[in-house]
PDB file of C-alpha atoms in Angstrom:
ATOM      1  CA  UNK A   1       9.292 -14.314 -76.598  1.00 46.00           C
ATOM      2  CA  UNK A   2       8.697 -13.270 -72.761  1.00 47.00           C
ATOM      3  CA  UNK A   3       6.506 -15.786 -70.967  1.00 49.00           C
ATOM      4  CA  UNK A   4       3.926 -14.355 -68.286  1.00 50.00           C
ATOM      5  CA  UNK A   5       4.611 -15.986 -64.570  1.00 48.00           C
ATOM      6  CA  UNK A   6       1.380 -17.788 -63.929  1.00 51.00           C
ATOM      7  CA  UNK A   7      -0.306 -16.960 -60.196  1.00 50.00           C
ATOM      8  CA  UNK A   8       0.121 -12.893 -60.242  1.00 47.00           C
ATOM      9  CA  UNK A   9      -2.059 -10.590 -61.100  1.00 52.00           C
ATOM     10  CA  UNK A  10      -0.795  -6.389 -61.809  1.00 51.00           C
ATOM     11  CA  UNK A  11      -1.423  -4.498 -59.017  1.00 52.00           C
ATOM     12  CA  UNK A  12      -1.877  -0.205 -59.212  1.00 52.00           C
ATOM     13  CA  UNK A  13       0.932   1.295 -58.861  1.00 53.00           C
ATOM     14  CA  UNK A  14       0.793   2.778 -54.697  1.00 50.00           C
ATOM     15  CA  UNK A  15       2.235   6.132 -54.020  1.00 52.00           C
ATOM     16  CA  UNK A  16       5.371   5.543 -51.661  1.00 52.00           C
ATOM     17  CA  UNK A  17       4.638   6.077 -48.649  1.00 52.00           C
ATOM     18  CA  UNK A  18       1.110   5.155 -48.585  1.00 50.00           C
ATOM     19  CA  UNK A  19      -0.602   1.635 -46.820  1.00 50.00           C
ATOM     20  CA  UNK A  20      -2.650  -0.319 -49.060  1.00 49.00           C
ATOM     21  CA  UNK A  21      -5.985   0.405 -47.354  1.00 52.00           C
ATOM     22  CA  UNK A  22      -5.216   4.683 -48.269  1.00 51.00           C
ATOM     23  CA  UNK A  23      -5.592   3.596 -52.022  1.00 46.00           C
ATOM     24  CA  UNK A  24      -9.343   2.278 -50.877  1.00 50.00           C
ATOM     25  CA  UNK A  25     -12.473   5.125 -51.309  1.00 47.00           C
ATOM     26  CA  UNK A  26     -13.699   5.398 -47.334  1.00 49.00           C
ATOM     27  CA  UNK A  27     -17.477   5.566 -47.170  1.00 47.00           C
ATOM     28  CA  UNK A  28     -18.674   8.779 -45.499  1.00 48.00           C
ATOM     29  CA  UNK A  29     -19.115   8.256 -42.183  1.00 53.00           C
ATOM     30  CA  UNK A  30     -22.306  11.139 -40.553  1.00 52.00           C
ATOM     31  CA  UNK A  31     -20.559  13.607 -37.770  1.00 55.00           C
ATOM     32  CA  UNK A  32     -21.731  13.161 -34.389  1.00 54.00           C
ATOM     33  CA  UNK A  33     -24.068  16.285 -34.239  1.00 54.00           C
ATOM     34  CA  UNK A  34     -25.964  14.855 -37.061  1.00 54.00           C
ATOM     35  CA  UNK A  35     -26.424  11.251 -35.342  1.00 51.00           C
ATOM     36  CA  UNK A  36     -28.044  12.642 -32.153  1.00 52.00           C
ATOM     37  CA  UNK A  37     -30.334  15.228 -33.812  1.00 54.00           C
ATOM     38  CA  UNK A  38     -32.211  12.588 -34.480  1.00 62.00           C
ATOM     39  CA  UNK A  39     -32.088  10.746 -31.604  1.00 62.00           C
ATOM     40  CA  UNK A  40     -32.715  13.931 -29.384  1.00 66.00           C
ATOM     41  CA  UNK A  41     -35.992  14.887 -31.487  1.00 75.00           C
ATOM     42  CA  UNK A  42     -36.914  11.040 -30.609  1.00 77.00           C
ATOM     43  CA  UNK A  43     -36.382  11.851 -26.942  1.00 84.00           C
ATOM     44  CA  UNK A  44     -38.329  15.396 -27.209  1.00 83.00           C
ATOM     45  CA  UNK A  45     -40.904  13.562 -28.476  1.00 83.00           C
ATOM     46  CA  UNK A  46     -41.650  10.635 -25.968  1.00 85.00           C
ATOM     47  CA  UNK A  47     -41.108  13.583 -23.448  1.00 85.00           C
ATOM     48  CA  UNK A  48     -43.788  15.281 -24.858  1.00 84.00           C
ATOM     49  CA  UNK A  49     -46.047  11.974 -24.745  1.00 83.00           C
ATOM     50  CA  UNK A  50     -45.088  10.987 -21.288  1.00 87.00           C
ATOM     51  CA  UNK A  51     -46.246  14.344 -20.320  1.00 88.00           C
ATOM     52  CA  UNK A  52     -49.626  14.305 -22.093  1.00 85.00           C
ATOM     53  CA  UNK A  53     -50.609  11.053 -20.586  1.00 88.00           C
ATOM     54  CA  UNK A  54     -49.952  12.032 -16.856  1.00 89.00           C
ATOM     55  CA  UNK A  55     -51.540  14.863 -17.226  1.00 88.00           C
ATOM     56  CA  UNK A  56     -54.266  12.799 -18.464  1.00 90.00           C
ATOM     57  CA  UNK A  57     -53.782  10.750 -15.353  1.00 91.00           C
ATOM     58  CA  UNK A  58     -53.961  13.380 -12.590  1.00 90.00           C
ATOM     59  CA  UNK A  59     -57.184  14.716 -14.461  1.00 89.00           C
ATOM     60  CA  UNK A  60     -58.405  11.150 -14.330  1.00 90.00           C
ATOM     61  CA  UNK A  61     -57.530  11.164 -10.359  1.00 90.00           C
ATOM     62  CA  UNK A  62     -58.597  14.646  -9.618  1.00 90.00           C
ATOM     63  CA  UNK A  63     -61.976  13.441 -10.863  1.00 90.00           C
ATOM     64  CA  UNK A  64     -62.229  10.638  -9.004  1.00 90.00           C
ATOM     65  CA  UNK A  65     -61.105  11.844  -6.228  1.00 92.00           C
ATOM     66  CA  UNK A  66     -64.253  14.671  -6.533  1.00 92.00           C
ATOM     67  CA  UNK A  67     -66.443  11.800  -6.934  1.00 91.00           C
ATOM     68  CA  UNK A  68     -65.328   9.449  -3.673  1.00 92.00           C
ATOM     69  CA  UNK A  69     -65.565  13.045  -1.549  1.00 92.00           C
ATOM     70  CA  UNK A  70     -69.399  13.736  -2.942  1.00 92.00           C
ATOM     71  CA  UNK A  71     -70.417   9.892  -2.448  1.00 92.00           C
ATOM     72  CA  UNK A  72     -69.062  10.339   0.700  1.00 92.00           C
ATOM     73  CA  UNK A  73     -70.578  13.569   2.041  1.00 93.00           C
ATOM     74  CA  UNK A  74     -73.963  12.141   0.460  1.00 93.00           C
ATOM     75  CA  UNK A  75     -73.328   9.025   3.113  1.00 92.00           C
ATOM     76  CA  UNK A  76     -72.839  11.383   5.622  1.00 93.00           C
ATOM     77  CA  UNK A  77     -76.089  13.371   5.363  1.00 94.00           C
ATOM     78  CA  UNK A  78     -77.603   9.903   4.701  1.00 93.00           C
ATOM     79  CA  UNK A  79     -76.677   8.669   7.791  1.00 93.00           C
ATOM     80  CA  UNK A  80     -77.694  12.160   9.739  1.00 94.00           C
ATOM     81  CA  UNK A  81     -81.393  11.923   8.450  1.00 94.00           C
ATOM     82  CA  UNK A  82     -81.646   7.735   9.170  1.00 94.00           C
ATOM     83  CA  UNK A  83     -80.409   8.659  12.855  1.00 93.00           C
ATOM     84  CA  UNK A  84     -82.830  11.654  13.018  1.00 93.00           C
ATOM     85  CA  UNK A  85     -85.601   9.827  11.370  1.00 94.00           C
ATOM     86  CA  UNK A  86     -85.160   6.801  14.039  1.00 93.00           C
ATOM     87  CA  UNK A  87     -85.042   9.496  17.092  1.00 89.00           C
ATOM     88  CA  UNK A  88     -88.135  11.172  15.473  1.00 88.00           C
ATOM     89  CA  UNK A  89     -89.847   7.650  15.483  1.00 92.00           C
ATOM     90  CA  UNK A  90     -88.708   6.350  18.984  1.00 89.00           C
ATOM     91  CA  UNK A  91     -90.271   9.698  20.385  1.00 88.00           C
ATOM     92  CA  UNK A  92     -93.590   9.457  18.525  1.00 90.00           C
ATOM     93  CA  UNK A  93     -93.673   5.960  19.619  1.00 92.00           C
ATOM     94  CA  UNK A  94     -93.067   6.909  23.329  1.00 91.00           C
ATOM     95  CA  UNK A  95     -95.368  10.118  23.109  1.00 91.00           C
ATOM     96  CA  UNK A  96     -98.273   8.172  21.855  1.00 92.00           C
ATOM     97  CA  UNK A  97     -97.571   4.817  24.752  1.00 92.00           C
ATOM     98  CA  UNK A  98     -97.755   7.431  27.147  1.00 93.00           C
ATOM     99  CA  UNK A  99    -100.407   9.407  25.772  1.00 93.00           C
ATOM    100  CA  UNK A 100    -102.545   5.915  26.568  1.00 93.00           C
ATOM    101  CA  UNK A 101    -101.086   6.007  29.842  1.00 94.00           C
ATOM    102  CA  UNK A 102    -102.153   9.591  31.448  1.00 94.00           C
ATOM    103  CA  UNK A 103    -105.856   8.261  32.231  1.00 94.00           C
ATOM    104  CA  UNK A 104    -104.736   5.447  34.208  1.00 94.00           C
ATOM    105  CA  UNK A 105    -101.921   8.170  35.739  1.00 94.00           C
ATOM    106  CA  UNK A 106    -104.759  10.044  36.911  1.00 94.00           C
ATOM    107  CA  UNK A 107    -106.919   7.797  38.705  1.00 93.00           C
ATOM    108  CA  UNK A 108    -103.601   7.047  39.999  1.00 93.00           C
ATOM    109  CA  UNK A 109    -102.855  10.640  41.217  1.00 91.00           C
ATOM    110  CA  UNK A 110    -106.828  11.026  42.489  1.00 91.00           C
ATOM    111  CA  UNK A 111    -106.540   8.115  44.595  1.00 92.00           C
ATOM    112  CA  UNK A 112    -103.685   8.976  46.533  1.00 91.00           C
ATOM    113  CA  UNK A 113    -105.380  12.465  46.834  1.00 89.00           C
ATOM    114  CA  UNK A 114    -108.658  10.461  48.889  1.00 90.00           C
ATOM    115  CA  UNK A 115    -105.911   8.530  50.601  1.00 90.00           C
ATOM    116  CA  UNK A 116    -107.067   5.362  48.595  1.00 89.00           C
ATOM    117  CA  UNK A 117    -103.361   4.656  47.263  1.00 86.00           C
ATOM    118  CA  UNK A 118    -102.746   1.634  49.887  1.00 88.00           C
ATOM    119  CA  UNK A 119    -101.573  -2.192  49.461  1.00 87.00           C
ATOM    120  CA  UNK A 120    -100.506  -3.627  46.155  1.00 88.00           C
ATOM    121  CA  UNK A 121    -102.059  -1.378  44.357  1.00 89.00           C
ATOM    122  CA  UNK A 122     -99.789   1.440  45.558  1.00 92.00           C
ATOM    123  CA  UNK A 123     -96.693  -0.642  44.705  1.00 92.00           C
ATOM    124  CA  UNK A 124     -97.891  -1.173  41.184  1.00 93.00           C
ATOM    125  CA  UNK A 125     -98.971   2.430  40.849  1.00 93.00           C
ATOM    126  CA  UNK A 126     -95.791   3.300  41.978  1.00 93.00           C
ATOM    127  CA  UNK A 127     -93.751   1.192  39.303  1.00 94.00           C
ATOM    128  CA  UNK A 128     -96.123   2.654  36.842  1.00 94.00           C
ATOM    129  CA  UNK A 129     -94.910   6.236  37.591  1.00 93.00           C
ATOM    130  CA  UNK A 130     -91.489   5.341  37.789  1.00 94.00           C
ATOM    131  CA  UNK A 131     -91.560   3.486  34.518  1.00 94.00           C
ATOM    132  CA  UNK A 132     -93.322   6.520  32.785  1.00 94.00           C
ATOM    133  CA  UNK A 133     -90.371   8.794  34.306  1.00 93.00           C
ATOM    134  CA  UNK A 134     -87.806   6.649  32.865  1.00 93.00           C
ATOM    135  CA  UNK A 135     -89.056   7.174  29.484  1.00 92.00           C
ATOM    136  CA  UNK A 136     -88.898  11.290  29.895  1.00 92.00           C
ATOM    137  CA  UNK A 137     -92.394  11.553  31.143  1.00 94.00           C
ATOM    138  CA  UNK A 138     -92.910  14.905  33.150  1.00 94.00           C
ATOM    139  CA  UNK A 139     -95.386  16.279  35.314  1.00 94.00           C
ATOM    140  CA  UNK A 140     -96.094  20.179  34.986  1.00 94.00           C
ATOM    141  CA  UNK A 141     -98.322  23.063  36.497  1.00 92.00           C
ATOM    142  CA  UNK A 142     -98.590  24.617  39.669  1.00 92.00           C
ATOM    143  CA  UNK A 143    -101.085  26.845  41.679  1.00 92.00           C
ATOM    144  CA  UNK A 144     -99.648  30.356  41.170  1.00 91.00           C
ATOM    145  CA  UNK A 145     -97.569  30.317  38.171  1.00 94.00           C
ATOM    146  CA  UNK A 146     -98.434  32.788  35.381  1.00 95.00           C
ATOM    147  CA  UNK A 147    -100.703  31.847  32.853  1.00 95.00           C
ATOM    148  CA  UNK A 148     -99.022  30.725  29.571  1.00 93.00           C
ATOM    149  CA  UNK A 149    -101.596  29.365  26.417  1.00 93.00           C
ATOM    150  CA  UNK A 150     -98.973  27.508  25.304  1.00 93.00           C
ATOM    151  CA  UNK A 151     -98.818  25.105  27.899  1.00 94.00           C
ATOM    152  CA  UNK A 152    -102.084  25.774  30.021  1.00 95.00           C
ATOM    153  CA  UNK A 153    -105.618  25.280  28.981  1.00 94.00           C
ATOM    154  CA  UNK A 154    -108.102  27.783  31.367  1.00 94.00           C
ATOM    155  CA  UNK A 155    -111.229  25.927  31.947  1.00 94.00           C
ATOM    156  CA  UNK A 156    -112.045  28.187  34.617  1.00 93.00           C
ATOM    157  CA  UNK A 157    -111.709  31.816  34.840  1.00 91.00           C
ATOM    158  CA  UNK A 158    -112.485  34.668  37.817  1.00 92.00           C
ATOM    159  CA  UNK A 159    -110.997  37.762  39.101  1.00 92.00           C
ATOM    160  CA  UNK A 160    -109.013  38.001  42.423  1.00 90.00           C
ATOM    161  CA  UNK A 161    -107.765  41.341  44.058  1.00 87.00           C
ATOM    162  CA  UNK A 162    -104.806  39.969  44.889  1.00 88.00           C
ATOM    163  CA  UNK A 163    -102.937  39.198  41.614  1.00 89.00           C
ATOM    164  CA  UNK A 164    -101.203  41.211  39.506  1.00 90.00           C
ATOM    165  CA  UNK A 165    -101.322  39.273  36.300  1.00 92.00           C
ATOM    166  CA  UNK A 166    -103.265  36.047  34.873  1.00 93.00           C
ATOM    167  CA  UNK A 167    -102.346  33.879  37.379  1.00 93.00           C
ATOM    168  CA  UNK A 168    -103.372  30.042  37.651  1.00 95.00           C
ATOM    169  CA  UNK A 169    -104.829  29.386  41.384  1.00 94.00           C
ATOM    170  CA  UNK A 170    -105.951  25.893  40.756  1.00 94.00           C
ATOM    171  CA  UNK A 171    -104.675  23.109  38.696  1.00 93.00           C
ATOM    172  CA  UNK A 172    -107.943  20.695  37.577  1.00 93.00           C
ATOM    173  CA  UNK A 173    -105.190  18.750  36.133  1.00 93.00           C
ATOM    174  CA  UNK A 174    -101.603  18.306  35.669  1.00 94.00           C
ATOM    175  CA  UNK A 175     -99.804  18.738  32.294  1.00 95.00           C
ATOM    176  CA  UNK A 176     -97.762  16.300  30.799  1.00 96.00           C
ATOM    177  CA  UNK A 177     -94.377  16.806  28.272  1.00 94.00           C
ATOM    178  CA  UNK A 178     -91.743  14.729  27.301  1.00 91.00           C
ATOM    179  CA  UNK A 179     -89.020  16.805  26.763  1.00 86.00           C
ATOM    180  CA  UNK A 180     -89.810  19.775  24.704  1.00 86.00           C
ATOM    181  CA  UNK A 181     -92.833  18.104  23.440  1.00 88.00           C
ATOM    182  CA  UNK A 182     -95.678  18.857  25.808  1.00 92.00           C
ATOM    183  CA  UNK A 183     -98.522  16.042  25.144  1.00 93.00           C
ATOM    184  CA  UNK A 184    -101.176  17.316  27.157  1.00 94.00           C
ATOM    185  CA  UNK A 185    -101.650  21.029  28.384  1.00 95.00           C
ATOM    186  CA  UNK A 186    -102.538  21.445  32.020  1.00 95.00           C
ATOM    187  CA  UNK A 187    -106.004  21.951  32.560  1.00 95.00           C
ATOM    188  CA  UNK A 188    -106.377  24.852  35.078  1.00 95.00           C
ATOM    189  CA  UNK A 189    -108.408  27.490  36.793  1.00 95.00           C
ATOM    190  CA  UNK A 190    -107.034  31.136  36.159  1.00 95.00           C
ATOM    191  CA  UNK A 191    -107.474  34.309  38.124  1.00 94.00           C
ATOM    192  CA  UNK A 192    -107.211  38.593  36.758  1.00 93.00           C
ATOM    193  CA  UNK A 193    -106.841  41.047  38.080  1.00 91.00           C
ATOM    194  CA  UNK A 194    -109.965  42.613  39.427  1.00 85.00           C
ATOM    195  CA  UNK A 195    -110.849  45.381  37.360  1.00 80.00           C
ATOM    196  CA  UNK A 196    -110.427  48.834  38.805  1.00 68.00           C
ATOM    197  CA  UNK A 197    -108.082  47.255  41.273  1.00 57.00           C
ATOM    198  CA  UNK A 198    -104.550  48.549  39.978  1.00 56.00           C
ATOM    199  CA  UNK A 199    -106.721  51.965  39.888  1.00 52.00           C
ATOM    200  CA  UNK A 200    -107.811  51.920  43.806  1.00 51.00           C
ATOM    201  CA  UNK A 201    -104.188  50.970  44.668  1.00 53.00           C
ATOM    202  CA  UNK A 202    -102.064  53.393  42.623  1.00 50.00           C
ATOM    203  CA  UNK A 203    -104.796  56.081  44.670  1.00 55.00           C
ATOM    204  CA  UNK A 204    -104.265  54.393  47.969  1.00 53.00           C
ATOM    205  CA  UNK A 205    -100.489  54.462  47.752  1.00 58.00           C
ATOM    206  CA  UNK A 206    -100.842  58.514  46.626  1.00 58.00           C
ATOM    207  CA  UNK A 207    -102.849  59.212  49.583  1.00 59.00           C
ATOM    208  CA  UNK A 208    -100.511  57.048  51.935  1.00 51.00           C
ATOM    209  CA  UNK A 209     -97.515  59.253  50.505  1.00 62.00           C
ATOM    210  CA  UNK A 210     -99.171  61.881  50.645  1.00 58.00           C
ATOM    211  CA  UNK A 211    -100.213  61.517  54.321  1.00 55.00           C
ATOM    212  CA  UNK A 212     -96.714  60.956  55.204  1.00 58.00           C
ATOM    213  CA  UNK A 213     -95.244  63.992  53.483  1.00 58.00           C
ATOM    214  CA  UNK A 214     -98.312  66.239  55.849  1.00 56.00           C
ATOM    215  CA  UNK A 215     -97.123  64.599  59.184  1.00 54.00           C
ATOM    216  CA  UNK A 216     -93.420  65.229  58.297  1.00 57.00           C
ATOM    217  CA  UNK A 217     -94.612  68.746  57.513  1.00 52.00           C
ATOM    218  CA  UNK A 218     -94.605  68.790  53.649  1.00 49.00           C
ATOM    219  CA  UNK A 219     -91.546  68.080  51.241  1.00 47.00           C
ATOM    220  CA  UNK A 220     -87.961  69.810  52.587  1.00 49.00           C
ATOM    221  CA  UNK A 221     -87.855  73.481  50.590  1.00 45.00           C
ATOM    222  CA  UNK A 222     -84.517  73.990  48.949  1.00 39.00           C
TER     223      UNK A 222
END
């Protein structure tokens, strides 16, 4: 009777040849191009996201950015009408100090007229004035400047032969402006023409020609 070897165990037959690991199945392994299809479609796809949010972003900022440029141009005109509102009220202010001031301005300029302007109390008149022309204050109206209603008031009116045109010949008293702002119109005496007059002297200065074309024995004949 054979007797069995304890300790081994049959073995498959392996083709000559052949290494032990051949007679093994080998798991499929997945090509290359299949492993990064995946992974690229993973990559296309956090692409894609990236992409969405900064767009999302520069909308965000473009916004913003619209926002800080209209806040600040609203600062800007803000700013404007404070600074022109606070020049509008400084002027006002000064117009209407002034305003109080012409009386005593002129008793001022009617005493120096009657030679009364003497002593302290020229020095102080004086000071006055040149206080009043610090703040813009300025004296207008003469004798023989054309009439104008916008800044002359005619309290008086005549006719004079010698003027060609409304013409003030006295000033009852002086106007006053600060700036362009005139605060009281000067108060004046005006003077027309004298009706007829323009008339007489177009027919004086025919006659005078006329006198000198007879002594020069009449116009040259062609």
């Amino acid at each position: 009777m054979t007797e069995e070897t304890p300790g081994f165990e049959e073995k498959p037959d392996v083709p000559s040849g052949a290494t032990p690991d051949d007679a093994e199945p080998q798991a499929a392994t997945p090509s290359t191009e299949e492993a990064a299809a995946p992974a690229g479609d993973a990559s296309a796809a956090q692409l894609a996201g990236l992409t969405a949010q900064l767009d999302q972003v520069r909308t965000a900022l473009g916004e913003r950015t619209m926002d800080l440029q209209r806040l600040q141009a609203e600062y800007q005109n803000y700013r404007r009408r404070v600074e022109r509102d606070r020049i509008a009220v400084k002027e006002i202010a000064i117009a209407n100090l002034l305003t109080e001031l012409l009386p005593v301005l002129d008793n001022i300029a009617r005493a120096r007229d009657h030679g009364e302007l003497v002593g302290g109390f020229k020095s102080v008149a004086e000071s006055l004035e040149t206080v009043a022309a610090k703040m813009g204050l300025q004296q207008f109206g003469k004798e023989g400047e054309p009439f104008d209603p916008m800044i002359h008031e005619a309290l008086m009116h005549s006719y004079a032969p010698d003027v060609t045109e409304t013409t003030c010949v006295a000033i009852l008293q002086p106007g006053y402006r600060i700036g362009e702002r005139t605060i009281r119109p000067a108060r004046v005496a005006v003077a027309e023409p004298q009706p007829g007059a323009q008339t007489v002297k177009a027919d004086s200065q025919d006659s005078v020609e006329a006198a000198d074309d007879k002594e020069s024995g009449g116009p040259d004949e062609g």
